[in-house]
Every structure is written in structure tokens, then in C-alpha cells.
Amino acid sequence: PEVEGEGGKFRLPRTAALAGIVLVVIAALGVVLVFRFVAGERQRDLRVWQISLGIIADTRAADVDAWIERQFTTVRDLAANESLQLYMTEISLADRPSDATEEPAQAGYLRNLLVATADREGFTVQRRGTPVNANVERVGLAGLALLDHAGKLLVATPEMPPIEGRIKDFLNHHKPGERALLDLYLNPEGTPTMGFLAPVFALQTDAGSAQEIGVVLGIRPVADDLYARLKQPGDVTHTAETDLVRRVGAAIEYISPLADGTPPLKRALAADTPDLADAFAVATPGGFAERTDYAGNRVLVTG
């Protein structure tokens, strides 16, 4: 090969030319290997994050499920109480005149049972702010209640919410003989709240002839108990965030507090928002991907 210089053209030694070519090839190969190494390291890091995030998602989901099951256990144990079954049957069958002022003795027993259970299991709410005037009726926010098969209220704790609106609609649409969950909503004070229902069956000797005579309904706030379970014990990462979300029509609704300070049930995004991490998590349980979160940040996500 010839090279142009100040003194004109001159010929490179063949060995020098070959050495130059070899150096170029080695440099190119080195660049390729570096990129392959970086890509391999990235894939290895992604696998590590996939395993780590999967463990967090699974354990948090299990903890939330365990909490929900515990609430169902409370209403189910009440529904299985033989004294409660007997007294509910007697009250619902009693022919009381509309102007009666005294309640049956059975109702007093059942109310005491409900109050004790509500206090013990958290089906109560601590009122915020200044007390209201004694002449102003306060709307109930949490409690336990017994209703007959027609939805008539038989007995309830003092601060049980009224059976109307969302709660009444929930009762009207539950499947007879099965437990039911009233999903998260904000009560009149803006507190995240859930409802749990268990059927009450009449006392009978033939297990195959169980007849539903009513339901136990529990309404309770969840913030202090449920949301604390979203924090993974021992997790020291600064950017990890575990959220509860649900699909509502065409939107993804955030039903737990967010890291940017947004309160629960105060943010929703269109489910077809391009690359939305939470939409991916809802549509692909157990999947793993890089997406964009509610704040526009690129994140790794699993559900």
C-alpha cells in the first residue's frame, strides 16, 4: 500500500500494513465484546430485579389476602354462632306491632355480642375533629349488623353506617349463601373503607338443607391496618413502591397511597395510557417489564 506524504508517495512495509489492519480488527472486536458484555450485565441485572420484585409482589399480595381473610373470619364466626342463629330466627319470625317500643331480649344479647366483636376486631372508627352538637345526628362510619333474608336491619352496633346507597346496592346484589366483599370506597369522612358479608343459616340437623335466614355485615376503615402491609419488611431500596390498583371501566384507579403524597382513591389514569406500568400489571399478573409509572418515570414493574 502507498501513503501520501510531504515528500510524495511512499510504500508502507507489508508487515506494518498487516499490523494496522490487525489493530483495527482487534479494536472493532473489542468494541463488540464491550457492548455484548454490557448487554449481558444488563440482562443479568434485570433477572435479579425480576426475582426481587416478584418476591415482594408475592409476599405483599399474600399479606393483603391474609388480612382480608381475617376480616371474613370475623363475620363468618359470628354467622356460625348457634345462639346468634337461634335468636336471629326468633327475631325475624316475631310478629311485633309497628308501635312497639321495647325490643326483644334476644336483640339485646345480639347487640352486645356485635359491640364486643367490633371493638375487638377493629370494626369501629375513631372520630376526627371537634365533637358535634348533641342534637345533630352523626352518620355512622363503621360497625357490624345483622339483617334478615329480605335485607331488613335487625340489630347493629351504634355507629353502623345506614343501609342505603352503596351498601344497600351491595346487599341487593350479593349471591345468596355466599360471602361477599364490598371493595374499597371513601366514607363520608374521606376514609378508605371496606365491607365484608357472611350468610347466616338456620339451625338444622340436616347439613344438606341449610337455609339462609340473613347475613352478618361488617363495615370497617382499612388505612391503619391494610396499607401498612404494602411495605416489604427489610426492603432498603429508596425507589421501590408497592401500590394497590384496580381496573374500573376504562381507567386504572389507585386505591392505596402513592409515593408522591397522593391519598388513596384520589388518582385514576386511562388504562390505554401508552406504556403505563400499572395497566401492564393489571393486564399481566406475574409479568415483568420496563414501563412508565403514574409520574412519568421509567420503572421496572411486576404485578
PDB file of N, CA and C in Angstrom, residues 124-180:
ATOM      1  N   THR A 124     -64.660  -0.487  64.015  1.00  0.00           N
ATOM      2  CA  THR A 124     -65.016   0.779  64.652  1.00  0.00           C
ATOM      3  C   THR A 124     -64.193   1.866  63.982  1.00  0.00           C
ATOM      4  N   VAL A 125     -64.468   3.109  64.304  1.00  0.00           N
ATOM      5  CA  VAL A 125     -63.714   4.217  63.729  1.00  0.00           C
ATOM      6  C   VAL A 125     -63.523   5.292  64.784  1.00  0.00           C
ATOM      7  N   GLN A 126     -62.331   5.878  64.805  1.00  0.00           N
ATOM      8  CA  GLN A 126     -62.048   6.988  65.697  1.00  0.00           C
ATOM      9  C   GLN A 126     -62.464   8.289  65.019  1.00  0.00           C
ATOM     10  N   ARG A 127     -63.362   9.019  65.630  1.00  0.00           N
ATOM     11  CA  ARG A 127     -63.847  10.264  65.043  1.00  0.00           C
ATOM     12  C   ARG A 127     -62.762  11.325  65.058  1.00  0.00           C
ATOM     13  N   ARG A 128     -62.718  12.130  63.990  1.00  0.00           N
ATOM     14  CA  ARG A 128     -61.746  13.216  63.901  1.00  0.00           C
ATOM     15  C   ARG A 128     -62.446  14.548  64.150  1.00  0.00           C
ATOM     16  N   GLY A 129     -61.645  15.544  64.495  1.00  0.00           N
ATOM     17  CA  GLY A 129     -62.183  16.894  64.632  1.00  0.00           C
ATOM     18  C   GLY A 129     -62.928  17.087  65.936  1.00  0.00           C
ATOM     19  N   THR A 130     -63.644  18.211  66.027  1.00  0.00           N
ATOM     20  CA  THR A 130     -64.359  18.562  67.243  1.00  0.00           C
ATOM     21  C   THR A 130     -65.675  17.816  67.309  1.00  0.00           C
ATOM     22  N   PRO A 131     -66.148  17.491  68.524  1.00  0.00           N
ATOM     23  CA  PRO A 131     -67.419  16.795  68.664  1.00  0.00           C
ATOM     24  C   PRO A 131     -68.567  17.641  68.113  1.00  0.00           C
ATOM     25  N   VAL A 132     -69.578  16.950  67.558  1.00  0.00           N
ATOM     26  CA  VAL A 132     -70.733  17.653  67.022  1.00  0.00           C
ATOM     27  C   VAL A 132     -71.733  17.918  68.132  1.00  0.00           C
ATOM     28  N   ASN A 133     -72.644  18.848  67.880  1.00  0.00           N
ATOM     29  CA  ASN A 133     -73.695  19.160  68.843  1.00  0.00           C
ATOM     30  C   ASN A 133     -74.510  17.902  69.129  1.00  0.00           C
ATOM     31  N   ALA A 134     -74.922  17.750  70.361  1.00  0.00           N
ATOM     32  CA  ALA A 134     -75.658  16.552  70.779  1.00  0.00           C
ATOM     33  C   ALA A 134     -76.960  16.392  70.011  1.00  0.00           C
ATOM     34  N   ASN A 135     -77.513  17.499  69.511  1.00  0.00           N
ATOM     35  CA  ASN A 135     -78.783  17.432  68.791  1.00  0.00           C
ATOM     36  C   ASN A 135     -78.608  17.083  67.313  1.00  0.00           C
ATOM     37  N   VAL A 136     -77.351  17.012  66.857  1.00  0.00           N
ATOM     38  CA  VAL A 136     -77.085  16.702  65.461  1.00  0.00           C
ATOM     39  C   VAL A 136     -76.754  15.222  65.337  1.00  0.00           C
ATOM     40  N   GLU A 137     -77.508  14.543  64.510  1.00  0.00           N
ATOM     41  CA  GLU A 137     -77.289  13.111  64.326  1.00  0.00           C
ATOM     42  C   GLU A 137     -76.058  12.871  63.458  1.00  0.00           C
ATOM     43  N   ARG A 138     -75.152  12.037  63.955  1.00  0.00           N
ATOM     44  CA  ARG A 138     -73.946  11.738  63.201  1.00  0.00           C
ATOM     45  C   ARG A 138     -74.178  10.518  62.306  1.00  0.00           C
ATOM     46  N   VAL A 139     -73.605  10.557  61.128  1.00  0.00           N
ATOM     47  CA  VAL A 139     -73.699   9.419  60.218  1.00  0.00           C
ATOM     48  C   VAL A 139     -72.711   8.357  60.657  1.00  0.00           C
ATOM     49  N   GLY A 140     -73.168   7.123  60.787  1.00  0.00           N
ATOM     50  CA  GLY A 140     -72.285   6.038  61.168  1.00  0.00           C
ATOM     51  C   GLY A 140     -71.254   5.756  60.094  1.00  0.00           C
ATOM     52  N   LEU A 141     -70.078   5.291  60.525  1.00  0.00           N
ATOM     53  CA  LEU A 141     -68.979   5.060  59.590  1.00  0.00           C
ATOM     54  C   LEU A 141     -68.476   3.621  59.593  1.00  0.00           C
ATOM     55  N   ALA A 142     -68.695   2.897  60.678  1.00  0.00           N
ATOM     56  CA  ALA A 142     -68.182   1.528  60.767  1.00  0.00           C
ATOM     57  C   ALA A 142     -68.994   0.761  61.790  1.00  0.00           C
ATOM     58  N   GLY A 143     -69.017  -0.562  61.636  1.00  0.00           N
ATOM     59  CA  GLY A 143     -69.738  -1.368  62.612  1.00  0.00           C
ATOM     60  C   GLY A 143     -70.107  -2.725  62.066  1.00  0.00           C
ATOM     61  N   LEU A 144     -70.899  -3.447  62.864  1.00  0.00           N
ATOM     62  CA  LEU A 144     -71.403  -4.767  62.499  1.00  0.00           C
ATOM     63  C   LEU A 144     -72.922  -4.748  62.585  1.00  0.00           C
ATOM     64  N   ALA A 145     -73.576  -5.491  61.690  1.00  0.00           N
ATOM     65  CA  ALA A 145     -75.037  -5.512  61.660  1.00  0.00           C
ATOM     66  C   ALA A 145     -75.529  -6.897  61.268  1.00  0.00           C
ATOM     67  N   LEU A 146     -76.742  -7.205  61.714  1.00  0.00           N
ATOM     68  CA  LEU A 146     -77.435  -8.418  61.307  1.00  0.00           C
ATOM     69  C   LEU A 146     -78.673  -8.012  60.525  1.00  0.00           C
ATOM     70  N   LEU A 147     -78.852  -8.603  59.367  1.00  0.00           N
ATOM     71  CA  LEU A 147     -80.016  -8.326  58.534  1.00  0.00           C
ATOM     72  C   LEU A 147     -80.701  -9.637  58.180  1.00  0.00           C
ATOM     73  N   ASP A 148     -82.035  -9.602  58.037  1.00  0.00           N
ATOM     74  CA  ASP A 148     -82.734 -10.830  57.674  1.00  0.00           C
ATOM     75  C   ASP A 148     -82.620 -11.081  56.177  1.00  0.00           C
ATOM     76  N   HIS A 149     -83.250 -12.159  55.708  1.00  0.00           N
ATOM     77  CA  HIS A 149     -83.091 -12.561  54.317  1.00  0.00           C
ATOM     78  C   HIS A 149     -83.688 -11.546  53.341  1.00  0.00           C
ATOM     79  N   ALA A 150     -84.559 -10.677  53.832  1.00  0.00           N
ATOM     80  CA  ALA A 150     -85.154  -9.646  52.985  1.00  0.00           C
ATOM     81  C   ALA A 150     -84.378  -8.339  53.027  1.00  0.00           C
ATOM     82  N   GLY A 151     -83.277  -8.297  53.779  1.00  0.00           N
ATOM     83  CA  GLY A 151     -82.470  -7.096  53.881  1.00  0.00           C
ATOM     84  C   GLY A 151     -82.910  -6.147  54.979  1.00  0.00           C
ATOM     85  N   LYS A 152     -83.837  -6.581  55.826  1.00  0.00           N
ATOM     86  CA  LYS A 152     -84.304  -5.737  56.933  1.00  0.00           C
ATOM     87  C   LYS A 152     -83.284  -5.759  58.069  1.00  0.00           C
ATOM     88  N   LEU A 153     -82.929  -4.576  58.573  1.00  0.00           N
ATOM     89  CA  LEU A 153     -81.965  -4.481  59.661  1.00  0.00           C
ATOM     90  C   LEU A 153     -82.593  -4.974  60.954  1.00  0.00           C
ATOM     91  N   LEU A 154     -81.943  -5.939  61.607  1.00  0.00           N
ATOM     92  CA  LEU A 154     -82.445  -6.487  62.867  1.00  0.00           C
ATOM     93  C   LEU A 154     -81.713  -5.881  64.057  1.00  0.00           C
ATOM     94  N   VAL A 155     -80.391  -5.928  64.029  1.00  0.00           N
ATOM     95  CA  VAL A 155     -79.567  -5.434  65.133  1.00  0.00           C
ATOM     96  C   VAL A 155     -78.276  -4.883  64.542  1.00  0.00           C
ATOM     97  N   ALA A 156     -77.735  -3.806  65.155  1.00  0.00           N
ATOM     98  CA  ALA A 156     -76.478  -3.235  64.684  1.00  0.00           C
ATOM     99  C   ALA A 156     -75.759  -2.551  65.825  1.00  0.00           C
ATOM    100  N   THR A 157     -74.461  -2.373  65.676  1.00  0.00           N
ATOM    101  CA  THR A 157     -73.694  -1.593  66.641  1.00  0.00           C
ATOM    102  C   THR A 157     -74.061  -0.115  66.475  1.00  0.00           C
ATOM    103  N   PRO A 158     -73.822   0.703  67.505  1.00  0.00           N
ATOM    104  CA  PRO A 158     -74.312   2.091  67.491  1.00  0.00           C
ATOM    105  C   PRO A 158     -73.857   2.921  66.293  1.00  0.00           C
ATOM    106  N   GLU A 159     -72.624   2.731  65.798  1.00  0.00           N
ATOM    107  CA  GLU A 159     -72.119   3.581  64.719  1.00  0.00           C
ATOM    108  C   GLU A 159     -72.090   2.882  63.371  1.00  0.00           C
ATOM    109  N   MET A 160     -72.932   1.852  63.219  1.00  0.00           N
ATOM    110  CA  MET A 160     -73.044   1.189  61.930  1.00  0.00           C
ATOM    111  C   MET A 160     -73.584   2.161  60.887  1.00  0.00           C
ATOM    112  N   PRO A 161     -72.969   2.229  59.691  1.00  0.00           N
ATOM    113  CA  PRO A 161     -73.487   3.125  58.649  1.00  0.00           C
ATOM    114  C   PRO A 161     -74.917   2.753  58.264  1.00  0.00           C
ATOM    115  N   PRO A 162     -75.694   3.698  57.792  1.00  0.00           N
ATOM    116  CA  PRO A 162     -77.062   3.394  57.353  1.00  0.00           C
ATOM    117  C   PRO A 162     -77.057   2.454  56.153  1.00  0.00           C
ATOM    118  N   ILE A 163     -78.065   1.609  56.075  1.00  0.00           N
ATOM    119  CA  ILE A 163     -78.181   0.660  54.964  1.00  0.00           C
ATOM    120  C   ILE A 163     -78.839   1.377  53.792  1.00  0.00           C
ATOM    121  N   GLU A 164     -78.032   2.085  53.058  1.00  0.00           N
ATOM    122  CA  GLU A 164     -78.524   2.856  51.924  1.00  0.00           C
ATOM    123  C   GLU A 164     -77.390   3.069  50.940  1.00  0.00           C
ATOM    124  N   GLY A 165     -77.730   3.566  49.759  1.00  0.00           N
ATOM    125  CA  GLY A 165     -76.711   3.879  48.757  1.00  0.00           C
ATOM    126  C   GLY A 165     -75.857   2.689  48.388  1.00  0.00           C
ATOM    127  N   ARG A 166     -74.546   2.890  48.468  1.00  0.00           N
ATOM    128  CA  ARG A 166     -73.578   1.866  48.063  1.00  0.00           C
ATOM    129  C   ARG A 166     -73.776   0.569  48.846  1.00  0.00           C
ATOM    130  N   ILE A 167     -74.016   0.682  50.149  1.00  0.00           N
ATOM    131  CA  ILE A 167     -74.154  -0.515  50.983  1.00  0.00           C
ATOM    132  C   ILE A 167     -75.423  -1.281  50.620  1.00  0.00           C
ATOM    133  N   LYS A 168     -76.517  -0.573  50.415  1.00  0.00           N
ATOM    134  CA  LYS A 168     -77.757  -1.240  50.048  1.00  0.00           C
ATOM    135  C   LYS A 168     -77.623  -1.934  48.697  1.00  0.00           C
ATOM    136  N   ASP A 169     -76.974  -1.268  47.758  1.00  0.00           N
ATOM    137  CA  ASP A 169     -76.763  -1.871  46.448  1.00  0.00           C
ATOM    138  C   ASP A 169     -75.906  -3.125  46.562  1.00  0.00           C
ATOM    139  N   PHE A 170     -74.898  -3.081  47.422  1.00  0.00           N
ATOM    140  CA  PHE A 170     -74.043  -4.247  47.672  1.00  0.00           C
ATOM    141  C   PHE A 170     -74.871  -5.411  48.212  1.00  0.00           C
ATOM    142  N   LEU A 171     -75.752  -5.141  49.176  1.00  0.00           N
ATOM    143  CA  LEU A 171     -76.589  -6.191  49.749  1.00  0.00           C
ATOM    144  C   LEU A 171     -77.545  -6.771  48.714  1.00  0.00           C
ATOM    145  N   ASN A 172     -78.085  -5.918  47.877  1.00  0.00           N
ATOM    146  CA  ASN A 172     -79.065  -6.376  46.885  1.00  0.00           C
ATOM    147  C   ASN A 172     -78.436  -7.262  45.808  1.00  0.00           C
ATOM    148  N   HIS A 173     -77.134  -7.136  45.611  1.00  0.00           N
ATOM    149  CA  HIS A 173     -76.502  -7.860  44.515  1.00  0.00           C
ATOM    150  C   HIS A 173     -75.606  -9.007  44.976  1.00  0.00           C
ATOM    151  N   HIS A 174     -75.520  -9.246  46.279  1.00  0.00           N
ATOM    152  CA  HIS A 174     -74.687 -10.374  46.706  1.00  0.00           C
ATOM    153  C   HIS A 174     -75.414 -11.686  46.399  1.00  0.00           C
ATOM    154  N   LYS A 175     -74.646 -12.721  46.161  1.00  0.00           N
ATOM    155  CA  LYS A 175     -75.212 -14.027  45.820  1.00  0.00           C
ATOM    156  C   LYS A 175     -75.612 -14.759  47.095  1.00  0.00           C
ATOM    157  N   PRO A 176     -76.895 -15.128  47.253  1.00  0.00           N
ATOM    158  CA  PRO A 176     -77.346 -15.786  48.483  1.00  0.00           C
ATOM    159  C   PRO A 176     -76.520 -17.027  48.803  1.00  0.00           C
ATOM    160  N   GLY A 177     -76.215 -17.173  50.090  1.00  0.00           N
ATOM    161  CA  GLY A 177     -75.478 -18.347  50.541  1.00  0.00           C
ATOM    162  C   GLY A 177     -73.980 -18.236  50.417  1.00  0.00           C
ATOM    163  N   GLU A 178     -73.462 -17.131  49.869  1.00  0.00           N
ATOM    164  CA  GLU A 178     -72.021 -16.971  49.706  1.00  0.00           C
ATOM    165  C   GLU A 178     -71.535 -15.690  50.375  1.00  0.00           C
ATOM    166  N   ARG A 179     -70.286 -15.693  50.779  1.00  0.00           N
ATOM    167  CA  ARG A 179     -69.700 -14.492  51.342  1.00  0.00           C
ATOM    168  C   ARG A 179     -69.473 -13.466  50.238  1.00  0.00           C
ATOM    169  N   ALA A 180     -69.317 -12.209  50.607  1.00  0.00           N
ATOM    170  CA  ALA A 180     -69.142 -11.163  49.596  1.00  0.00           C
ATOM    171  C   ALA A 180     -68.283 -10.044  50.159  1.00  0.00           C
TER     172      ALA A 180
END
